[in-house]
Coordinates of C-alpha atoms in Angstrom, one line a residue:
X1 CA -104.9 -24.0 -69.1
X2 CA -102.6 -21.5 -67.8
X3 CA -101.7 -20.4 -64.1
X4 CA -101.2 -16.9 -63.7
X5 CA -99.5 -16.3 -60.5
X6 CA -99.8 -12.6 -59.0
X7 CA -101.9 -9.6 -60.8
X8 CA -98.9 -6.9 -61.0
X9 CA -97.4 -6.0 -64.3
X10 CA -98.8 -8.9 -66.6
X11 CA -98.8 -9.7 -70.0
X12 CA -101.4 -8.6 -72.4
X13 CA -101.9 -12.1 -73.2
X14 CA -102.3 -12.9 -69.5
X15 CA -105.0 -10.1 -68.9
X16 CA -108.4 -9.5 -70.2
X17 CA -110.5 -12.8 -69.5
X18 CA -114.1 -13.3 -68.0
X19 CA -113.7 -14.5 -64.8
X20 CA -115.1 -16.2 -61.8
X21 CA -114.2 -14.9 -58.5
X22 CA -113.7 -16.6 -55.1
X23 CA -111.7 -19.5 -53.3
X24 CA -113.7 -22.0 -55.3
X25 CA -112.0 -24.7 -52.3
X26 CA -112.9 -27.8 -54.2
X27 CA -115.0 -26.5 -57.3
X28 CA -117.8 -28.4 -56.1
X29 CA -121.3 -28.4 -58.1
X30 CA -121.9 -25.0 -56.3
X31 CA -118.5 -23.3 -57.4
X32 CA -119.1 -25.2 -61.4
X33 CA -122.3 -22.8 -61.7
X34 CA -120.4 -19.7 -61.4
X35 CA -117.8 -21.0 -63.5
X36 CA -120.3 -21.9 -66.1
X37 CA -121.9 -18.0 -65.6
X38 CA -118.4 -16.9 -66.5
X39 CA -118.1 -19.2 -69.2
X40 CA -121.2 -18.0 -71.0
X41 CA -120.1 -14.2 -70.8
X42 CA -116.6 -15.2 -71.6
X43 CA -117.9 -16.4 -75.0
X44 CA -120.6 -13.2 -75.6
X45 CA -117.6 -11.3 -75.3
X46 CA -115.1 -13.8 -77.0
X47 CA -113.0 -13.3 -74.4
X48 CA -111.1 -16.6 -72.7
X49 CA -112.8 -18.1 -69.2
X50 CA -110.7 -17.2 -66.2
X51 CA -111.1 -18.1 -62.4
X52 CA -109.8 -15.9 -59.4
X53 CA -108.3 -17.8 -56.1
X54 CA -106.4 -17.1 -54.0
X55 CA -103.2 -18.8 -52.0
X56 CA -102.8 -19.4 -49.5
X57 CA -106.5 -19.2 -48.7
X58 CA -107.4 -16.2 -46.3
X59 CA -108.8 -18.6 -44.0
X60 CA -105.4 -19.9 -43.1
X61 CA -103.8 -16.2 -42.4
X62 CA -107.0 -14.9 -40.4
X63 CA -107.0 -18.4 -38.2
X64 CA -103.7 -19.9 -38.3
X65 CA -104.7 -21.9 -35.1
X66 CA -108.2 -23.6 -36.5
X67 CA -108.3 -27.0 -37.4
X68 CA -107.2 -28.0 -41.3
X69 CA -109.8 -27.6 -43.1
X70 CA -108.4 -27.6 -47.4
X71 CA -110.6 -29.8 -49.5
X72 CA -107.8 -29.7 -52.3
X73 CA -104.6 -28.5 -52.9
X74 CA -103.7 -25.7 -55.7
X75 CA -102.7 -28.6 -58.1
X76 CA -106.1 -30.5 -57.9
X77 CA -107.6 -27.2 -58.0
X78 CA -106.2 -27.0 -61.2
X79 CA -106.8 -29.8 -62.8
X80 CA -110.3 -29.8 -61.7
X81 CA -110.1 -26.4 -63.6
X82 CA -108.9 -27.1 -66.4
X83 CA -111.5 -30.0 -67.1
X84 CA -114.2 -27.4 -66.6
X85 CA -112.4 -25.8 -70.0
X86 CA -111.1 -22.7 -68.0
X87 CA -108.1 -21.3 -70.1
X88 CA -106.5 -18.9 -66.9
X89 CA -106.3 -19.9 -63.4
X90 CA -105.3 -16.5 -61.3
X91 CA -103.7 -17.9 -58.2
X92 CA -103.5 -14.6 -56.2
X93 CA -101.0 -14.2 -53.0
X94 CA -103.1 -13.3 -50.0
X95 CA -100.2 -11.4 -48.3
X96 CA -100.9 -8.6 -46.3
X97 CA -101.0 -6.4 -49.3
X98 CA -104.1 -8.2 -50.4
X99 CA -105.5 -8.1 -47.0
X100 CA -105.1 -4.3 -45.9
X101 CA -107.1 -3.6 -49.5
X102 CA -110.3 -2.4 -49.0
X103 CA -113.3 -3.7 -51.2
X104 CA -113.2 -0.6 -53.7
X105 CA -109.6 -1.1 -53.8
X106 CA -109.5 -4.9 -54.7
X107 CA -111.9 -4.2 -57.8
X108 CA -109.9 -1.3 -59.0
X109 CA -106.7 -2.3 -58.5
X110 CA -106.4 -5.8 -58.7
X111 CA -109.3 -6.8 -60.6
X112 CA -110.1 -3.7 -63.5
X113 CA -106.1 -2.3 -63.7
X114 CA -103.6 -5.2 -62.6
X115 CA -105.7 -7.8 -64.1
X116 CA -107.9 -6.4 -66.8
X117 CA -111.4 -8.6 -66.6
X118 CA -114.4 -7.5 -69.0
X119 CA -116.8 -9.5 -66.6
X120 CA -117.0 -11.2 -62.9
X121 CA -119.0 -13.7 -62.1
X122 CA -119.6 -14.2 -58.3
X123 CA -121.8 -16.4 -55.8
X124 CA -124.5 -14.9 -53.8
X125 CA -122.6 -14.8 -50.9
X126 CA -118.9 -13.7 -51.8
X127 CA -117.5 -11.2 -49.5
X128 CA -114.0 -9.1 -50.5
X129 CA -112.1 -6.4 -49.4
X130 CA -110.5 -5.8 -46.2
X131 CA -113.1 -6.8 -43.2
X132 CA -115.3 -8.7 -45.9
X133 CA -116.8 -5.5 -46.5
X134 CA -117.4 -6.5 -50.5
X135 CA -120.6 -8.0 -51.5
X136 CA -122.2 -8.8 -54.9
X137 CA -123.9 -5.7 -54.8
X138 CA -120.8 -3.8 -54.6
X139 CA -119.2 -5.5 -57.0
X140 CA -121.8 -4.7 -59.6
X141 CA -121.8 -1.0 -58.7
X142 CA -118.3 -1.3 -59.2
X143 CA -118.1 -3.1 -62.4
X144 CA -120.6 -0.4 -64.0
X145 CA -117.6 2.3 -62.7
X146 CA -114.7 0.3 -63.7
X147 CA -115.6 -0.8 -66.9
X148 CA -116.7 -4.9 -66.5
X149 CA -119.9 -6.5 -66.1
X150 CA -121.1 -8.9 -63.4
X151 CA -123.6 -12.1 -62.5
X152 CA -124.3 -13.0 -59.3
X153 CA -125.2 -17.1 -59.0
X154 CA -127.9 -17.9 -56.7
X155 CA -127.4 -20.3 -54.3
X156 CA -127.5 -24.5 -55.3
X157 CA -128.4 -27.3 -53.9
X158 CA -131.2 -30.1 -53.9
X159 CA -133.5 -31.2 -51.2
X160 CA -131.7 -29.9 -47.9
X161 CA -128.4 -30.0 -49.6
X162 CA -126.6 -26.7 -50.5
X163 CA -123.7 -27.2 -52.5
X164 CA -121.0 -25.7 -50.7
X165 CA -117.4 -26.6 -48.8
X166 CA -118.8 -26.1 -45.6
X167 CA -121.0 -29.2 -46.3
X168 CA -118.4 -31.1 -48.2
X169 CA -116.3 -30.6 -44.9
X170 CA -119.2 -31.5 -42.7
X171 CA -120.0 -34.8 -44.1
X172 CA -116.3 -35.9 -44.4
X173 CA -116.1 -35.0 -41.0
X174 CA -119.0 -36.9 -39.9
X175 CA -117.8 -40.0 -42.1
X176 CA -119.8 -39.9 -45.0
X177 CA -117.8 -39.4 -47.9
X178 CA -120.4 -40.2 -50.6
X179 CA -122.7 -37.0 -49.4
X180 CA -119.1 -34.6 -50.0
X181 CA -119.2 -36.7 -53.3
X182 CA -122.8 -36.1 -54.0
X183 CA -121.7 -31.9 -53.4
X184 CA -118.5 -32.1 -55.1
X185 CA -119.3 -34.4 -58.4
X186 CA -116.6 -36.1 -57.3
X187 CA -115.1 -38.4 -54.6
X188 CA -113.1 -36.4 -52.2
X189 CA -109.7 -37.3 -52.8
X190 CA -106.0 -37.0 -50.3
X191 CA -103.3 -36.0 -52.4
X192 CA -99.2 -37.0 -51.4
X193 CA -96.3 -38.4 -51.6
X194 CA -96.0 -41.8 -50.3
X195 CA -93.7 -41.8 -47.6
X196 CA -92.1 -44.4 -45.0
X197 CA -94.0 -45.3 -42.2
X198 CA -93.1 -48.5 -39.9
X199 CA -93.6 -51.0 -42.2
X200 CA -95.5 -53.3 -40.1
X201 CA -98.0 -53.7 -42.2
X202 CA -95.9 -55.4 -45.1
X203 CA -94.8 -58.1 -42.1
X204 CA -98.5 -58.5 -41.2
X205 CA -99.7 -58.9 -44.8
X206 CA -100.8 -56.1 -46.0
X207 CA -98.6 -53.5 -46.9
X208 CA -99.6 -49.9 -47.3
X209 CA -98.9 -46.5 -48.5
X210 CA -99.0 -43.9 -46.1
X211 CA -99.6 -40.3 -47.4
X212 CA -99.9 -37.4 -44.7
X213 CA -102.6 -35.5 -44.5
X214 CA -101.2 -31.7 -43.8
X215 CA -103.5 -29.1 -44.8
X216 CA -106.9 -31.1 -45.7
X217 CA -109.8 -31.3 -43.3
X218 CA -109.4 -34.6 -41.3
X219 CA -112.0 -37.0 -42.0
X220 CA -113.8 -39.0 -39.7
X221 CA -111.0 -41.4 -38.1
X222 CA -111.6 -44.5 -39.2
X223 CA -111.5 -47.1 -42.0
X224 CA -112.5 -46.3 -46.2
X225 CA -113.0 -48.6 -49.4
X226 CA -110.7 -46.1 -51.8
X227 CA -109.5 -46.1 -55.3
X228 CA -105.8 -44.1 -56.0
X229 CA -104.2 -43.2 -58.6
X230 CA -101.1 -43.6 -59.7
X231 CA -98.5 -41.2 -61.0
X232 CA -98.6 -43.5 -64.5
X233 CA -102.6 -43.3 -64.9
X234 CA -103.6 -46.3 -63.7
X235 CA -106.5 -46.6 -60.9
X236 CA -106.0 -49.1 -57.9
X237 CA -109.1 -50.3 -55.4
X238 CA -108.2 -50.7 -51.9
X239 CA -108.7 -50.2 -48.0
X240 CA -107.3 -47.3 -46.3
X241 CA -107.3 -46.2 -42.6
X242 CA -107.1 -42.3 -41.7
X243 CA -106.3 -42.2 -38.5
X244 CA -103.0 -42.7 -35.6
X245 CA -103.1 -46.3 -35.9
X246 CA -103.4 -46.4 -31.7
X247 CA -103.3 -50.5 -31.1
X248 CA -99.6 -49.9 -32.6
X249 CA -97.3 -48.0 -29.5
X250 CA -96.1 -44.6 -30.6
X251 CA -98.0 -41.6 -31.2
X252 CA -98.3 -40.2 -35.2
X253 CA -99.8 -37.7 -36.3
X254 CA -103.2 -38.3 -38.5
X255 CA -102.1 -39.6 -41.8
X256 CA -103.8 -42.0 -44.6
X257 CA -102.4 -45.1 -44.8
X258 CA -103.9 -47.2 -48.0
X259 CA -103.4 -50.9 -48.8
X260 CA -103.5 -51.1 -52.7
X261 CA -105.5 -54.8 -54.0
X262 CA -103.3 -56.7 -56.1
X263 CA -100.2 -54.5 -56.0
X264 CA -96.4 -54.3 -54.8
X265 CA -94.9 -52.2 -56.2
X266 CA -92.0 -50.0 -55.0
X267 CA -93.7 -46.4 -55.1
X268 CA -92.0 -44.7 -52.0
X269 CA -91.7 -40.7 -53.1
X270 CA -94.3 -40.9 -55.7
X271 CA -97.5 -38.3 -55.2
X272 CA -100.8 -40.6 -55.3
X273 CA -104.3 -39.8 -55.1
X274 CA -106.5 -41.6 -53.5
X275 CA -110.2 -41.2 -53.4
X276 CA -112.6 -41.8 -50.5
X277 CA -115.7 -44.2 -51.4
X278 CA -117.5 -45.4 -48.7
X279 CA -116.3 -44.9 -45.0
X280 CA -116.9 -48.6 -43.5
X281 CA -115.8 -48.4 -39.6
X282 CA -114.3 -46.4 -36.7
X283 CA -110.9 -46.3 -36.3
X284 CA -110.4 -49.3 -33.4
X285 CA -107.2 -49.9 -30.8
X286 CA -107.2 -54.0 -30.6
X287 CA -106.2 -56.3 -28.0
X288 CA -103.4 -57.7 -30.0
X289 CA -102.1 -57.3 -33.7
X290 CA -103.4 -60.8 -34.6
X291 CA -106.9 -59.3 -33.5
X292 CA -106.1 -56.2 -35.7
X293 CA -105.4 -58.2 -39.2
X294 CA -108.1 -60.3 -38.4
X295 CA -110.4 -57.0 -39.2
X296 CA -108.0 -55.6 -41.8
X297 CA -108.7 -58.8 -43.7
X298 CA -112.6 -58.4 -43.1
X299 CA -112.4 -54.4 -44.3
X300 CA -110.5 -55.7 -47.5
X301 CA -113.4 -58.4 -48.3
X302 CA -116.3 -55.6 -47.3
X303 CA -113.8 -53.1 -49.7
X304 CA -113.5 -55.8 -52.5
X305 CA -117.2 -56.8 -52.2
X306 CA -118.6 -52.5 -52.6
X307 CA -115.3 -51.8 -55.2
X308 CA -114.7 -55.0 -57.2
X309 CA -118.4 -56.5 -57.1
X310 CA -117.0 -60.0 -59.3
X311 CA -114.3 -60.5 -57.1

């Protein structure tokens, strides 16, 4: 797959695809079916698959101040992409530029001349243009003036469940990671470098790797079973707590700090993903650290016991 950054003065080779269109914040199940729309015009036309986002998302220029709220960063974007077989990822600045164009503008200009699509796919509710103005029904009349075709995906879901971020952020938020999992086809995962933190746990026994948590939504504070990967492949279980660590004095901002099972390694600097599995208990402040590992030990046997069943 190839990232495109920008839609001014590109290549013919970069130019031309069927695309999907929106912010597509953690190509959950929802965000898949309008890929997979785009998909099956992309190979009527025998054009290649492309997907539209933008970066940084609008959300984060029109409410600087609002709680974090990213359910991936542009690089797990991408790779969750690229397994969808999506040959062009169109990662479009949202600068002020972008933002003062109206809707008619943004298909004209950015969509039919700078980057050239033959067909949008869109979800029911996308909104574009300055003041959100855009809908799907715009963008069809557009597309029939412009030159490319259009599909509109209905929404998804199952039950009371509608496949979107807002739901995936909802449940992490409410500590249940397997419902965002259930949305997303995935486990919601924290992406980072592993960075130096106190250290106490390594002198109480279990040593962790802290990753902070800067633009993702904060889940509910407390203490996950978690599998991470590492930069070489390989897939570690563990016990993580996302929170401030408040029995320990000294205040920290909310960061993920994960005890790998079976490891010590040196991997201070390295970027790590670690999904969420199962959120097992509030975040606690204990009458003493002996008090604390006591229930760090316990979270690690409940972790071991859901992640590594013949342990």
């Amino acid at each position: 797959m190839r990232i495109v950054h920008g839609w001014k003065g590109l290549e013919a080779t970069d130019r031309g695809a069927a695309v999907a269109f929106g912010n597509f914040d953690g190509v959950h199940r929802g965000h898949q079916k309008v890929i997979a729309q785009a998909a099956k015009a992309a190979q009527a036309l025998k054009a290649p698959l492309g997907v539209i986002s933008f970066d940084p998302h609008p959300r984060q220029i029109f409410q600087p101040d609002a709680p974090t709220f990213r359910i991936m960063k542009t690089d797990q974007q991408a790779r969750a992409l690229a397994a969808l077989g999506v040959d062009f990822f169109h990662v479009l600045p949202f600068d002020r530029e972008m933002a003062d164009l109206t809707d008619y503008e943004f298909a004209s200009q950015v969509l039919a001349q700078g980057l050239g699509v033959r067909h949008v796919a869109v979800g029911f509710d996308v909104s574009f243009g300055k003041g959100r103005t855009g809908s799907p029904e715009l963008m069809g009349k557009y597309g029939k003036e412009l030159g490319f075709t259009v599909s509109v995906a209905e929404a998804l879901g199952q039950g009371d469940t509608k496949f979107s971020s807002t739901g995936v952020r909802e449940a992490l938020r409410d500590g249940y990671p397997e419902q965002a999992a259930f949305i997303l086809g995935r486990p919601f995962a924290i992406e980072g470098a592993v960075e130096r933190g106190r250290q106490l746990g390594r002198t109480l026994g279990f040593p962790t790797a802290n990753v902070a948590l800067t633009d993702y939504v904060i889940p509910k504070l407390g203490v996950y079973a978690t599998r991470t990967r590492l930069p070489d492949g390989r897939e570690i279980a563990g016990v993580a707590n996302i929170g401030v660590n408040p029995t320990v004095a000294g205040e920290i901002a909310p960061r993920l700090e994960v005890w790998l099972f079976d490891f010590d390694e040196d991997i201070y600097d390295q970027v790590i993903e670690t999904d969420l599995i199962a959120f097992l208990r509030p975040e606690e402040k204990f009458d003493s650290l002996e008090t604390m590992t006591a229930q760090v030990m316990a979270d690690a046997a409940q972790a071991r016991a859901l992640l590594l069943p013949e342990f």
